[in-house]
Every structure is written in structure tokens, then in C-alpha cells.
XYZ file of C-alpha atoms in Angstrom:
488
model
C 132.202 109.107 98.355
C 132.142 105.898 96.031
C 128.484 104.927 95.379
C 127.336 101.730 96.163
C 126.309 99.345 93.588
C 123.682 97.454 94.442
C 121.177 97.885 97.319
C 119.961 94.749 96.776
C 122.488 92.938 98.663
C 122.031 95.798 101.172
C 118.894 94.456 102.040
C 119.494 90.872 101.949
C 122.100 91.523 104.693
C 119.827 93.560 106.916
C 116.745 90.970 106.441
C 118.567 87.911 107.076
C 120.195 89.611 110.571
C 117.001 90.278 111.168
C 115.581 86.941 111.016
C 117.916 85.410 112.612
C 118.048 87.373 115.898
C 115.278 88.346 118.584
C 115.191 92.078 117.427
C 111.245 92.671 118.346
C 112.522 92.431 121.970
C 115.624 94.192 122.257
C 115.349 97.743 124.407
C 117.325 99.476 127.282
C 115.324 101.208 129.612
C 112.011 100.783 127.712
C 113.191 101.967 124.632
C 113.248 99.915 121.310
C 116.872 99.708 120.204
C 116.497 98.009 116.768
C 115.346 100.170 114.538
C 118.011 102.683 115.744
C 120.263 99.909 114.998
C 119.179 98.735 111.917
C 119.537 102.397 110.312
C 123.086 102.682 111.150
C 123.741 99.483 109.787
C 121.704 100.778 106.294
C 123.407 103.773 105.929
C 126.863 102.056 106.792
C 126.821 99.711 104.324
C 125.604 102.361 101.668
C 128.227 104.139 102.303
C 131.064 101.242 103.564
C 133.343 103.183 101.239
C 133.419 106.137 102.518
C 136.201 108.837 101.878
C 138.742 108.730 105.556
C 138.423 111.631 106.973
C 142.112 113.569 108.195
C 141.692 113.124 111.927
C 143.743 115.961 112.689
C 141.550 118.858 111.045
C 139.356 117.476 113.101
C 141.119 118.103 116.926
C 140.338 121.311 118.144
C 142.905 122.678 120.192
C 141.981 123.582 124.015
C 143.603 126.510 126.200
C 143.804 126.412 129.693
C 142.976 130.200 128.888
C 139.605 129.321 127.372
C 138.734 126.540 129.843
C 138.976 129.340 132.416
C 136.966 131.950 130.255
C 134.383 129.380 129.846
C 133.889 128.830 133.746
C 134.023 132.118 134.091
C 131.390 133.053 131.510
C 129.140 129.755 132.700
C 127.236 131.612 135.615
C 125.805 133.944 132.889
C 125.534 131.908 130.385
C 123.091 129.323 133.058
C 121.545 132.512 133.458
C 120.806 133.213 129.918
C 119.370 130.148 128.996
C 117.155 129.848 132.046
C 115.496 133.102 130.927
C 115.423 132.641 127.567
C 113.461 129.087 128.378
C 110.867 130.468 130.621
C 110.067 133.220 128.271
C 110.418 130.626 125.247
C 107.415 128.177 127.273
C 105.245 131.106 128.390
C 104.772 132.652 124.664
C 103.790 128.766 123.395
C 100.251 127.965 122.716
C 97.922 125.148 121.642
C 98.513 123.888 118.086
C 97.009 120.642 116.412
C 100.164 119.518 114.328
C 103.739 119.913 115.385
C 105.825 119.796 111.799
C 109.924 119.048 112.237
C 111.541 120.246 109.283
C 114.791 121.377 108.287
C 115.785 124.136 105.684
C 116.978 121.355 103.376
C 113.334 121.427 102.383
C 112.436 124.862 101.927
C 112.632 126.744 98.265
C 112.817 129.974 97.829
C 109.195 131.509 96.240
C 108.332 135.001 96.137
C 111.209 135.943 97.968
C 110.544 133.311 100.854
C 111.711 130.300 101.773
C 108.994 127.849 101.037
C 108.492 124.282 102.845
C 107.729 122.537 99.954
C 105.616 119.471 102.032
C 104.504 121.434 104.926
C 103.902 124.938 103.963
C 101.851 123.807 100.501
C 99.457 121.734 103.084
C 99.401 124.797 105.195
C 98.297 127.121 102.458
C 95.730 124.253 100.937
C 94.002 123.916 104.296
C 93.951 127.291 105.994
C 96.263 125.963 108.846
C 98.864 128.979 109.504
C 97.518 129.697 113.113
C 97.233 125.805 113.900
C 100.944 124.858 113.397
C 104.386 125.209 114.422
C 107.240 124.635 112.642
C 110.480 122.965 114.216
C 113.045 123.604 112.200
C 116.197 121.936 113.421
C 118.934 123.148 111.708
C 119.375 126.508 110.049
C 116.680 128.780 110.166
C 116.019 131.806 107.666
C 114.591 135.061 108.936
C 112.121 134.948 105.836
C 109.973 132.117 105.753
C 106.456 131.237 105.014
C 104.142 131.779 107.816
C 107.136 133.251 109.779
C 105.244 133.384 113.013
C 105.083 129.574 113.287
C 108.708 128.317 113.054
C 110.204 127.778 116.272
C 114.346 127.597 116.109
C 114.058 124.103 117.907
C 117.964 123.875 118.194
C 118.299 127.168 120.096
C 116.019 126.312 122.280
C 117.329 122.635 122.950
C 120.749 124.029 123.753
C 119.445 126.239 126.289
C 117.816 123.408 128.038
C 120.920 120.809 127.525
C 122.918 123.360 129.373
C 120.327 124.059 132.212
C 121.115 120.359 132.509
C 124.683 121.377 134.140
C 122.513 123.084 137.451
C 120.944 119.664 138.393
C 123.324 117.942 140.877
C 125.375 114.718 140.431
C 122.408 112.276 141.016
C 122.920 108.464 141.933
C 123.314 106.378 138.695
C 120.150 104.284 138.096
C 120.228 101.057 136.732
C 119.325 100.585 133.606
C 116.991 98.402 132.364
C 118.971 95.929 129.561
C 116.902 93.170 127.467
C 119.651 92.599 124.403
C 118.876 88.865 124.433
C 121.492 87.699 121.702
C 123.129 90.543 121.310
C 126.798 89.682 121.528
C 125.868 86.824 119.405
C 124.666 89.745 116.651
C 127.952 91.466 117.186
C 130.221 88.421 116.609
C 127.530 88.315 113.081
C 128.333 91.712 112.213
C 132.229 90.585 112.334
C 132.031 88.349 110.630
C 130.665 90.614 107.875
C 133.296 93.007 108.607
C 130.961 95.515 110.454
C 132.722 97.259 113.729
C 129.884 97.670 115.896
C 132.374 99.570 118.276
C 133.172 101.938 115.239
C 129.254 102.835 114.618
C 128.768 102.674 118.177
C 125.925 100.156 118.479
C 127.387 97.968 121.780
C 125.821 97.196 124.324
C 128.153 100.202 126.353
C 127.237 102.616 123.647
C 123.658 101.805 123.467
C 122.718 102.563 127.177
C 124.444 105.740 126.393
C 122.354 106.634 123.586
C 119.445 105.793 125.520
C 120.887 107.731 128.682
C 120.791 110.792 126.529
C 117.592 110.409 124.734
C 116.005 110.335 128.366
C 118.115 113.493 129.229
C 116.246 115.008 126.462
C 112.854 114.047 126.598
C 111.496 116.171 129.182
C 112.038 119.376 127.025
C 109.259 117.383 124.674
C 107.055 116.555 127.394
C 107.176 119.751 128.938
C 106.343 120.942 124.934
C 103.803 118.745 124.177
C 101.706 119.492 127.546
C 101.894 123.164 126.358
C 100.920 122.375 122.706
C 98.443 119.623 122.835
C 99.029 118.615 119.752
C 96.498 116.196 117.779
C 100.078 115.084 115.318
C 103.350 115.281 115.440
C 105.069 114.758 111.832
C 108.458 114.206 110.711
C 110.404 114.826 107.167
C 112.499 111.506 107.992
C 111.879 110.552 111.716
C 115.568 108.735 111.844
C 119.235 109.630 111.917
C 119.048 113.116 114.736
C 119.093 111.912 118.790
C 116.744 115.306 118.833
C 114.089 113.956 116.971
C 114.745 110.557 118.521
C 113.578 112.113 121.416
C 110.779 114.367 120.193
C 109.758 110.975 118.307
C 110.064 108.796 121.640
C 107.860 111.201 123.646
C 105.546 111.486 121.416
C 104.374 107.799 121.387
C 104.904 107.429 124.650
C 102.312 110.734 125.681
C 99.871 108.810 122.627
C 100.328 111.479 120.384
C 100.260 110.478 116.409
C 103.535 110.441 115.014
C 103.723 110.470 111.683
C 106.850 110.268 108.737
C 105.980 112.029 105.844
C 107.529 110.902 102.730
C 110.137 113.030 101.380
C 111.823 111.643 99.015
C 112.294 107.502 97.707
C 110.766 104.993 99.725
C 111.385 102.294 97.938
C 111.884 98.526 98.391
C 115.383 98.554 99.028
C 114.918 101.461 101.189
C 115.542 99.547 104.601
C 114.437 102.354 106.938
C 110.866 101.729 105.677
C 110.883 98.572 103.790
C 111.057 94.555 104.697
C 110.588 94.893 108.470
C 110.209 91.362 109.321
C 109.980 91.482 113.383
C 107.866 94.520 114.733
C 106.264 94.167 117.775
C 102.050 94.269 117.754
C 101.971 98.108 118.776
C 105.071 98.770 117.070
C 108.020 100.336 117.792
C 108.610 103.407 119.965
C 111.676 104.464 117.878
C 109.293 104.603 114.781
C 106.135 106.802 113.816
C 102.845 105.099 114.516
C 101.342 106.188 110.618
C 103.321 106.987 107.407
C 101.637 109.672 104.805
C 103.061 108.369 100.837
C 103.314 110.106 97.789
C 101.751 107.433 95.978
C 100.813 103.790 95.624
C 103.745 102.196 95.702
C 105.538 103.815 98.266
C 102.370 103.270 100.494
C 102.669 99.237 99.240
C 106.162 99.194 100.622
C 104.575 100.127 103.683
C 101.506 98.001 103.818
C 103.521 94.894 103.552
C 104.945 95.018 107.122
C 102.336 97.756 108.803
C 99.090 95.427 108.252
C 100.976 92.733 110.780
C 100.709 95.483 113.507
C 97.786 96.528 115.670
C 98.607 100.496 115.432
C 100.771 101.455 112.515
C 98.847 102.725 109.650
C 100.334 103.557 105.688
C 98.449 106.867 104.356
C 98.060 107.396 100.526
C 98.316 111.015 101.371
C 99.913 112.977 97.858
C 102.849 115.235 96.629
C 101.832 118.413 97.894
C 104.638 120.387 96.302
C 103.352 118.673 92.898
C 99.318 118.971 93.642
C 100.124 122.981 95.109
C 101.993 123.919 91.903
C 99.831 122.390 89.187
C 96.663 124.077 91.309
C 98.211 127.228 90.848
C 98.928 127.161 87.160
C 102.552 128.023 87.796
C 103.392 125.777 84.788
C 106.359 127.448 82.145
C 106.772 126.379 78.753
C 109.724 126.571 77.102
C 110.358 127.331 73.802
C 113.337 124.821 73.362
C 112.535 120.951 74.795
C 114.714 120.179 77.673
C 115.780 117.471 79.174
C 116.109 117.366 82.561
C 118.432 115.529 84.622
C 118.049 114.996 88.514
C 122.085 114.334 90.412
C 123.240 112.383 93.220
C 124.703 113.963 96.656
C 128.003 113.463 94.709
C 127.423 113.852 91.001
C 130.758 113.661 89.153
C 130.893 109.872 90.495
C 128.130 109.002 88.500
C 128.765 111.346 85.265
C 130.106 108.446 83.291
C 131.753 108.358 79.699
C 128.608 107.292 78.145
C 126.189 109.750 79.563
C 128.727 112.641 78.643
C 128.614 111.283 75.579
C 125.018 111.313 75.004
C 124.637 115.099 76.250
C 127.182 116.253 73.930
C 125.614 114.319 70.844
C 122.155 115.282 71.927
C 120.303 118.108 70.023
C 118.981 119.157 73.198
C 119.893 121.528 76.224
C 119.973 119.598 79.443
C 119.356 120.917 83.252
C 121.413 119.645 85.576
C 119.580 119.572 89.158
C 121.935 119.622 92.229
C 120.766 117.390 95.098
C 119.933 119.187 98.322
C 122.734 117.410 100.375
C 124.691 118.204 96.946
C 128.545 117.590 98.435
C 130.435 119.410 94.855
C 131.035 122.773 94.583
C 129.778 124.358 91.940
C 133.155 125.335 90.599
C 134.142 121.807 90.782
C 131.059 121.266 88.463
C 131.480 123.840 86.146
C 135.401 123.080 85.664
C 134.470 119.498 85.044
C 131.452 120.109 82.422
C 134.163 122.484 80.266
C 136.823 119.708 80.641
C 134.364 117.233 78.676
C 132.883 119.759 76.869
C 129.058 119.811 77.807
C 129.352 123.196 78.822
C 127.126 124.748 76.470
C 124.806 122.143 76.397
C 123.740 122.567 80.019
C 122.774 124.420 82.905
C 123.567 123.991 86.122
C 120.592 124.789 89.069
C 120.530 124.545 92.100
C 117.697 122.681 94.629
C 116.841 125.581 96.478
C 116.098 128.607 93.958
C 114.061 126.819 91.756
C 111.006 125.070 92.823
C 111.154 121.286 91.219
C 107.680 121.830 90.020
C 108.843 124.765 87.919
C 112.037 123.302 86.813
C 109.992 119.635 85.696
C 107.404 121.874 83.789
C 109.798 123.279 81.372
C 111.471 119.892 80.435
C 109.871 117.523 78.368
C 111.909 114.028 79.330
C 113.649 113.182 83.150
C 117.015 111.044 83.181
C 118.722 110.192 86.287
C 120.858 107.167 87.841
C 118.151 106.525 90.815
C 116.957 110.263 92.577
C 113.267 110.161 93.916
C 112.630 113.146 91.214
C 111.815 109.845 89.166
C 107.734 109.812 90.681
C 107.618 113.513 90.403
C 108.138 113.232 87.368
C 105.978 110.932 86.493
C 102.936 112.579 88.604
C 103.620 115.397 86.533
C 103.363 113.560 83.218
C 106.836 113.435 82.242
C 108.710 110.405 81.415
C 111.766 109.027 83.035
C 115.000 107.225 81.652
C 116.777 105.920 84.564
C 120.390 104.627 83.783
C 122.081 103.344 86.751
C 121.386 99.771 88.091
C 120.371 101.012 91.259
C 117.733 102.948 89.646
C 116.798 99.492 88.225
C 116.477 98.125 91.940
C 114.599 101.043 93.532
C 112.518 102.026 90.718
C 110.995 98.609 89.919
C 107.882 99.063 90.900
C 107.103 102.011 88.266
C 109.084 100.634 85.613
C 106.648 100.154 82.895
C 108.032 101.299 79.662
C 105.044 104.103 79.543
C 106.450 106.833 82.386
C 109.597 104.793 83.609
C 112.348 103.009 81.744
C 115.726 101.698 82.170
C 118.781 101.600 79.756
C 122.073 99.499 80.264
C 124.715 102.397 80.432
C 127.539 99.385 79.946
C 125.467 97.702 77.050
C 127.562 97.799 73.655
C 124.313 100.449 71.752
C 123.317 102.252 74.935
C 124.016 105.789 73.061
C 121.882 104.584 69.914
C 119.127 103.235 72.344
C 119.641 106.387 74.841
C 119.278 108.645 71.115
C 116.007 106.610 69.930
C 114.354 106.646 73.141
C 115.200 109.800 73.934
C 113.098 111.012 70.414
C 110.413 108.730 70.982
C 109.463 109.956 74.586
C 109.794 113.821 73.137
C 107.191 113.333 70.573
C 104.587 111.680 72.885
C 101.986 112.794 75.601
C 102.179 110.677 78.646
C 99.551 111.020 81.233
C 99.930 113.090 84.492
C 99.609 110.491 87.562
C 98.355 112.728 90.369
C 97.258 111.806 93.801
C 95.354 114.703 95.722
C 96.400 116.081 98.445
C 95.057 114.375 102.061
C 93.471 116.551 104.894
C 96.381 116.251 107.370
C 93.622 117.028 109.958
C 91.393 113.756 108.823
């Protein structure tokens, strides 16, 4: 995937569609459509470039042998699920925070898989028997506080295909206010967006909407069981599951709440520069937002303190305020420098910053991103082709906790990952080189914790070599926020 190269425009895009067009009041069937919309169009433009995708690997080839095998296997299958749901409903019991997670954000840590924002609350605040976990994608058979995760896609699938017993019913009509909205598709054009292609017509909206109803009573039917006092989310956009779980939620008056996982910064359009939101918000959004720190909570303020019920929460790392609390800090005899990766990192490895690891004196760490998307082969083979081998080493995000990793490095470079406030709550400075590190980042840029170098500038490698000896020789203070009661 080519990287984009400037988010900036990004936003100036999304903000000026959004003041131009009546967005506040566009649903189907009672359901706010634009935020829904508005994402797709984000993460479509960040990624307008992406690699085309061979169509044909893609078909799966049908038998009329395995249609048949499939009717035939349907009547126990029906049965299966209708079981399995009964039994799943009957063992459920009253919790006061429902936490959807995924095992993108789990490390391993004393030989279990550790959510590092849910499970360090957890542990902080005694609440193992007041808590279930939804995990949503894969599911490990050794996780923290095992008894609490629930394998939410297992159990969805049973109910989606209990929907095949209810009986053709008559089509309602739906409910369409899109006021303008052929006017914003003959906009999005013109910018040569394909609203057909990301599915965001008017035909493919009441779709989406059709099936986020078909879902929701799996939720309600949860949430009467539960009772739960919050419902939280590691990134409540982007899944039609959590759409739903999100939807039902704020429509039963639950909490909903995103919890920051990673940048949320002001070119981050799925939280920042929301011009049109209606008084009580929007029920495709959480109603309160817990942030790391200050200024992702300020991104939030700006648009939140125009509504009636969404609330910004300074709430804390907890990864960050669990591991320096338990003294799990390494030193290392050598001084490392640590640098955090994109989903595709050999994009962004340019000439100059191979360069300045294999003139530096010092060992580097390359972290992986969790959605990393090169093989580690691919990685190796390339560091040996420039020859940085030796001068690095290569980790993962899941085997080592970032905590761990950040307290045996003494300096953090990076082109624009969210490892940059980590960092710098953990006292370590940051050299971002990318432009779009420039953009995201410009809030902590101060030239204390956070600074910026010109990878195309003419002396970037002599500045990139001074800097790099200044920051190791100085003490720069540890930013911490403490952790919030989740209960509070």
C-alpha cells in the first residue's frame, strides 16, 4: 500500500463536505448515516492508492455437490445453533461494563495474553467478576481473567443463522431522510470518489441499515441479561457488529464509550473537526470518549462541548500507568534506540533513515505494527540487502509488552505511530521524521519530548546524528496521567 502524504488535505476534504451538506439530519430508519459515511470516506482517501487486488483469487468456486451437502447439513446445523444460543443466554449474568476488544490488543505476559487497556484497568480496580470481555475476532484459550471473555463472533453466527427459521416477512418501508444526498454524490465525483464502489448510496445504505437492525436484537436480548452500567469500545467504527452493539446501546441509554487506543489526533477525522452533530449526538457514535492525555481529550472537547450528552474523559494509559506501578522497568546495558513501524514498513524505510542506522553507534529495535502487513522474512531479507542487519532487531507487537520494550531504549524515532505519547509519558524523547508525523503530532511538538527532522533536507543525517547525541545524554521528564476509575 502507498502511504499517503499528507492528511491535511484529508481533512480539508471531509470538513468542507461537511459544511456544505445537511449531514446532522441524514438517517434511514432512525439511524444516523453520517458518521458511517464519513469514515469510509477517511479511510478511502488514506488509502486512495491502494494495491488492486486479483479478483480471481478471490471467486470461490461453488458445486452443485456442496450446495446440496449444505441443505442437507442445514436442519442440524439450525439445530446446533439454537442450542448452543439458549445455553449461551442462560449461563450470562449481570456485569457493570461490557469491554469489545479484539486480540490485536492483547500481549502476551506471563504466559497469557494480556489486554493491554482493559485487563490493566481490570487488575487496578478489582473488576474480574464485574466484566465481560467481547472479543470479536480471534480468541486465545489463555487469556487474562479467562472466565470473562465471551467469543462474541461464535455466538453472532449462531444467531445470524437462526435468522434463516423466521419466515419471508412483508418488506417494511423504510424510513429515508438523505436530504441532499444525490447532490453529495455528484460532490464526491467530482472528487473522483465512487460512492457505488464504497457502497455509500442511497440503495446500499438502507441495506446497511437493514442489516444492522437484523442484528440488534442479539444486543438487546444481551444487554437485558447483563445490565450493564458501560459499554466500551477499542475503536467503535469500521465492524457492522459493533455498529450494532454500538446502536443498541444508545438507544437502551446505556453509556457507550471509545477508549483511545492508539492516535487521536487532529487530522484523525473519525474523532476530530466534527462540524454538524446533532444536540444529543449521534447514535452511530459513543456518547463519552476516555483519552490518554490532554491533547487527545482537546481534540475532543472542541466539537463534544457543542452537544448536550457527549462527554471527553482525561482518563490515562493504563498499559503505561500498570507497568511503571509494577516496577517492570529493564535497563539495558547498551542505549537503544527504538523505532516504532507503519502497517507497511519497507514503504517508509527510506535512503536516509537506512543511512542513519547504519552510521549510528547504536543498536536500534525495530517494532512491528499490530496490523503489520510484511512478513518477517520480507523484513529480514530487506535489512541484509542494505546492510542494517546487525545493527537491529526485529520484535514483534505481541511478545513484548511496549512498556518493556520503551524502558530499555533511551530515544523513540518513527514517521507518525501513536508510540510517539507513550513515549513521551514514559519520559523518553521522540524524533519523528515523516511529514505526516509533522501534521498529527503538532500538538506535542515542543523540542523537549517531541521533535521533527526534514528527512529530504540537504543535512538531515548530520542533524538526525547531533540530535540523536543530545537527547541520549539528557533526562526528560516522565508525563504521566493516572489511571481513571472506569466505574466513576
Amino acid at each position: 500500500m502507498k502511504h499517503v502524504d499528507n492528511q491535511d488535505d484529508i481533512k480539508h476534504t471531509i470538513v468542507t463536505l461537511e459544511q456544505q451538506f445537511p449531514v446532522d439530519q441524514w438517517m434511514v430508519n432512525n439511524i444516523h448515516i453520517w458518521p458511517y459515511v464519513r469514515i469510509i470516506l477517511y479511510m478511502h482517501l488514506l488509502t486512495r492508492e491502494k494495491q488492486k487486488v486479483n479478483a480471481k483469487a478471490s471467486v470461490k468456486v461453488s458445486t452443485n455437490k456442496s450446495g446440496l451437502l449444505r441443505k442437507l447439513k442445514l436442519p442440524f446445523l439450525l439445530l446446533k445453533a439454537a442450542v448452543n444460543q439458549k445455553v449461551f443466554f442462560s449461563k450470562l449474568k449481570t456485569k457493570k461494563i461490557l469491554f469489545f476488544g479484539s486480540h490485536i490488543h492483547r500481549v502476551k505476559q506471563n504466559g497469557l495474553y494480556f489486554n493491554r487497556f482493559y485487563d490493566a484497568i481490570v487488575e487496578a480496580y478489582k473488576l474480574e467478576n464485574d466484566v465481560y470481555m467481547l472479543e470479536y475476532q480471534r480468541v486465545y484459550n489463555t487469556s487474562y481473567n479467562q472466565k470473562a471473555v465471551i467469543k462474541l463472533a461464535k455466538n453472532l453466527n449462531n444467531y445470524k443463522l437462526l435468522l434463516k427459521l423466521k419466515s419471508a416477512k412483508t418488506v417494511e418501508e423504510n424510513t429515508i431522510n438523505l436530504h441532499q444526498y444525490e447532490a453529495f454524490i455528484l460532490t464526491l465525483k467530482s472528487l473522483n470518489i465512487n460512492a457505488t464502489t464504497l457502497k455509500i448510496t442511497k440503495k446500499y445504505l438502507v441495506k446497511w441499515v437493514v442489516k444492522i437492525k437484523s442484528i440488534q436484537p442479539f444486543f438487546k436480548k444481551f444487554y437485558k441479561i447483563t445490565q450493564p452500567e458501560k459499554v466500551v469500545f477499542l475503536g467503535y467504527y469500521g465492524l457492522d457488529d459493533l455498529y450494532a452493539a454500538l446502536i443498541t446501546a444508545n438507544e437502551l441509554g446505556i453509556t457507550t464509550v471509545d477508549f483511545q487506543h492508539g492516535p487521536q489526533t487532529n487530522v484523525h477525522m473519525a474523532y476530530a473537526h466534527w462540524l454538524k452533530v446533532p444536540k444529543n449526538g449521534f447514535n452511530t457514535m459513543p456518547t463519552a470518549f476516555w483519552n490518554w492525555d490532554k491533547p487527545s481529550k482537546n481534540n475532543i472537547d472542541a466539537w463534544a462541548k457543542h452537544t448536550a450528552i457527549v462527554k471527553s474523559v482525561l482518563f490515562g494509559q493504563p498499559y503505561i500507568n500498570y507497568w511503571l506501578k509494577q516496577a517492570k522497568q529493564t535497563q539495558s546495558e547498551e542505549q537503544l534506540i527504538f523505532y516504532s513501524m507503519q502497517t507497511s514498513p519497507l514503504n517508509l524505510f527510506t535512503q536516509p533513515l537506512i543511512t542513519a542506522i547504519k552510521n549510528s553507534k547504536y543498536k536500534w529495535v525495530l517494532r512491528m505494527h499490530p496490523r503489520n502487513e510484511t512478513t518477517l522474512l520480507e523484513f529480514e531479507t530487506f535489512l541484509k540487502a542494505n546492510n542494517i542487519w546487525d545493527k537491529t532487531e526485529i520484535q514483534d507487537a505481541f511478545s513484548t509488552p511496549l512498556p518493556e520494550t520503551l524502558s530499555r531504549c533511551a530515544l523513540h524515532v518513527t514517521n507518525y505511530s501513536g508510540c510517539v505519547i507513550e513515549a513521551r509519558m514514559m519520559g523518553i524523547p521522540t524524533i519523528l521524521v515523516h511529514n505526516i508525523g509533522l501534521e498529527m503530532f503538532d500538538a506535542y511538538l515542543d523540542n523537549e519530548s517531541v521533535f521533527y527532522l526534514n528527512q529530504k533536507e540537504s543535512n538531515f543525517l548530520t542533524q538526525f546524528e547531533q540530535l540523536t547525541e543530545q537527547l541520549l545524554k539528557k533526562n526528560t521528564t516522565k508525563q504521566i496521567v493516572e489511571m481513571a476509575n472506569p466505574l466513576s
